[in-house]
Amino acid sequence: MRNALRGIWMTMLVMSSASCALAEESLQGAIQIKGSDTMVNLIQAWAEAFMAKHPRVFVAVTGGGSGTGIAALISGTCDIAASSRKITQKELAAASAMGAVPQEFTVALDGLAVVVHPTNPIKQLTLQQLAELFTGAITNWRDIGGEDRMVVLLSREVNSGSHVYFKEHVLGASQEFAPEALLLPSSQAIADEVAGNPAAIGYYGMGYANAGNAVLAVAKTVSDAAIAPSEDAVRTGTYPISRPLFLYVREASRGAVNAFLDFVQSPEGQVVVRQIDFVPLTPRS
Amino acid sequence: MPWHRCRERLIESAIRLCGVSSIAIVALIFLFLIKEGLGLLMTMPLAEFLGGQRWHPISEPPRFGILPLILGSLAVTAGATILSVPLGIASALFIAEIATGWTKEALKTGIELLAAIPSVVLGFIGMTILVPIVKTTFGLPTGLTAMTGSIMLAFMAMPTIVSITEDALVAVPKSHREAALALGATRWQMMFRILLPAAGSGIVAAVMLGIGRVIGETMAVMMVTGNAAVIPKTVLQPVRTMTATIAAEMGETVRGSDHYAALFAIGIVLFAISFAINMVADLILHRERS
């Protein structure tokens, strides 16, 4: 009897110390994530799900634009930079000058949706027409079969990854946005202005699409079919303005940051991607 | 040395330190701006920077022409001045000469409260209320224009203009008023022909300080002017101001890059402009005193 009791005590002791060890091993700390405005809602959702699993880790998310995030990563004021464009050679050089070796992780896919007011009769455009609109070669909707109205171009500020991506992949690297283009400080500002302005055209990550904005179908060339941005079209790359979304860390990462990166790439993290209306890396099984 | 003398010295030197340090800080800020911004002039001539018509900071090669930004700032500021000066002087006249009792007190406090509204709140109000109104009233393609910015900034310049003008009007000796009225002038003639000229230098200083406040304002203009770097032909066009450019782009630049230097160089231009404005205001105020 006595021995049996002692046995129970021992087991309980061992178990409790084991659970103590588990608690000590579990993650703690703070993760600072900064960058892409396009990704800010997605990362916030990831952060919430991650913090629910690891209550002792605090994840802070700020926007500001892809360039802002990468600049912060280089200067060491954040742990993870979110970027909707690839890091540039210039930035890599700046990073190595500061002693950092940025590591890249592809975490989701996105289509840049081109949007107009719902009453705009234009339903599709070619890449060529988009380039002509945004460089200012076409200034009236009439010229591409719309109503007789001056086009109001809406773009993002130059610190936005969407701005850079759109410039490189739609306008062409050597082309410039028309100086008349309004540079708005956020994707939401573009959504709001498009919803209230029948002459406006803008672009943002497809996650921002809403009932007040009409999303255009885009064709690669005149002879191709125009494709609307959808999950499959983005993953297969048939939607012409599709792009990967990245997270960057300063160097081979430590505990909590590493766990966060694993989490966002896991099936659980990719479910969140679909919930926020971006495109997961792997198709629905 | 006796204790009270010692204490006196201590307090005196502490106060002197405070006074000198504010000047030292201004000097250091100026030196810092010069140090960070001058690098740009190594890579491009000044005339191309100030007179260039294209602002493409992230292109290859980048273009750093700030003429559209300078003109954008000037257009917004000029509009705000035209709106706020007559209104401000009229309000000050009313408060100083006509209003009495609680009307006077309520107006004074109200206008001073206007100065306490954070500019981002004014910008938000402008974006949601004023922008659609401007768009429909003038039948424009977009309501994000220089004039929208001017109207918002006029609200910000008003408190400065009204309170300093009112001080200047109150400082005009009573004998001036009495003499004018005794010679048969009406109240309006007295105010317009005697009071305003007598308070002239104070009013000019008020206007200058109001302009100084407007040209440095950032948040509200960034939210309502559309930020398109074009040379404005009318005030009903979107513009990009110098302050909004610095605020929008500074976060992205890598320290020491050309873009970084260019933003600091814009800072130098802004500093020079507001320094000149303050200088003029100061000279005018001093002329009045001597």
Short mmCIF file of C-alpha atoms in Angstrom, two decimals, chain A residues 66-69 71-72 74 85 90-91 94 150-152 154 157-159 163-164 167 173-185 189 192-193 196-199, chain B residues 53-63 127 131 135 140-144 222-223 225-230 237-238 240 244-245 247-249 251-254 257 259:
data_model
loop_
_atom_site.label_atom_id
_atom_site.label_comp_id
_atom_site.label_asym_id
_atom_site.label_seq_id
_atom_site.Cartn_x
_atom_site.Cartn_y
_atom_site.Cartn_z
CA SER A 66 7.17 46.68 -49.16
CA GLY A 67 10.09 49.07 -49.55
CA THR A 68 9.56 50.37 -46.03
CA GLY A 69 9.59 46.81 -44.66
CA ALA A 71 14.48 49.07 -45.40
CA ALA A 72 13.47 48.30 -41.80
CA ILE A 74 18.10 46.00 -43.39
CA ARG A 85 7.83 42.19 -54.79
CA LYS A 90 20.40 47.35 -54.62
CA GLU A 91 18.64 46.30 -51.41
CA ALA A 94 22.65 47.52 -48.82
CA MET A 150 -11.41 61.88 -68.75
CA VAL A 151 -9.65 58.92 -67.13
CA VAL A 152 -8.70 59.39 -63.47
CA LEU A 154 -5.22 55.89 -59.26
CA GLU A 157 2.80 55.70 -53.51
CA VAL A 158 6.30 54.65 -54.62
CA ASN A 159 6.95 52.76 -51.36
CA HIS A 163 3.30 50.21 -57.44
CA VAL A 164 6.69 48.68 -58.28
CA LYS A 167 5.27 49.52 -63.15
CA ALA A 173 10.52 48.91 -66.49
CA SER A 174 11.60 51.90 -68.58
CA GLN A 175 8.10 53.43 -68.68
CA GLU A 176 6.76 55.89 -66.13
CA PHE A 177 3.33 56.32 -64.61
CA ALA A 178 1.67 59.40 -66.09
CA PRO A 179 2.49 62.35 -63.80
CA GLU A 180 -1.27 62.98 -63.62
CA ALA A 181 -1.80 59.68 -61.76
CA LEU A 182 -3.00 60.24 -58.21
CA LEU A 183 -0.72 58.50 -55.73
CA LEU A 184 -2.91 57.34 -52.86
CA PRO A 185 -1.50 56.27 -49.51
CA ALA A 189 -8.01 54.66 -50.31
CA ASP A 192 -12.90 54.12 -51.69
CA GLU A 193 -12.06 56.50 -54.54
CA GLY A 196 -17.21 56.97 -55.64
CA ASN A 197 -15.76 57.97 -59.01
CA PRO A 198 -17.17 56.71 -62.35
CA ALA A 199 -14.05 57.88 -64.24
CA GLN B 53 9.79 68.85 -64.20
CA ARG B 54 9.79 65.12 -63.47
CA TRP B 55 9.84 63.37 -60.11
CA HIS B 56 10.54 59.64 -60.67
CA PRO B 57 12.54 58.68 -57.58
CA ILE B 58 12.52 54.88 -58.01
CA SER B 59 13.11 54.60 -61.75
CA GLU B 60 16.40 53.64 -63.37
CA PRO B 61 17.87 56.20 -63.77
CA PRO B 62 15.92 58.21 -61.17
CA ARG B 63 14.69 61.74 -61.93
CA MET B 127 -11.48 63.46 -47.32
CA VAL B 131 -13.69 66.02 -51.43
CA LYS B 135 -16.02 67.13 -57.06
CA LEU B 140 -14.42 67.62 -61.78
CA PRO B 141 -13.14 64.14 -62.56
CA THR B 142 -11.84 63.94 -58.97
CA GLY B 143 -12.28 66.00 -55.80
CA LEU B 144 -8.67 65.46 -54.69
CA MET B 222 -1.40 64.42 -48.19
CA MET B 223 -4.91 63.11 -47.60
CA THR B 225 -4.59 66.79 -52.66
CA GLY B 226 -4.20 63.57 -54.68
CA ASN B 227 -0.36 63.68 -54.68
CA ALA B 228 0.11 63.73 -58.46
CA ALA B 229 3.45 65.35 -59.34
CA VAL B 230 2.25 67.58 -62.18
CA GLN B 237 -6.11 69.97 -60.35
CA PRO B 238 -4.39 67.40 -58.13
CA ARG B 240 1.86 66.97 -54.85
CA ALA B 244 3.67 65.13 -48.56
CA THR B 245 6.51 63.83 -50.75
CA ALA B 247 6.32 62.01 -45.57
CA ALA B 248 5.19 59.46 -48.15
CA GLU B 249 8.61 58.39 -49.35
CA GLY B 251 10.08 55.38 -44.90
CA GLU B 252 11.17 53.48 -47.98
CA THR B 253 14.55 54.99 -48.66
CA VAL B 254 17.76 53.33 -47.62
CA SER B 257 20.94 56.56 -51.13
CA HIS B 259 16.58 59.18 -53.03
#
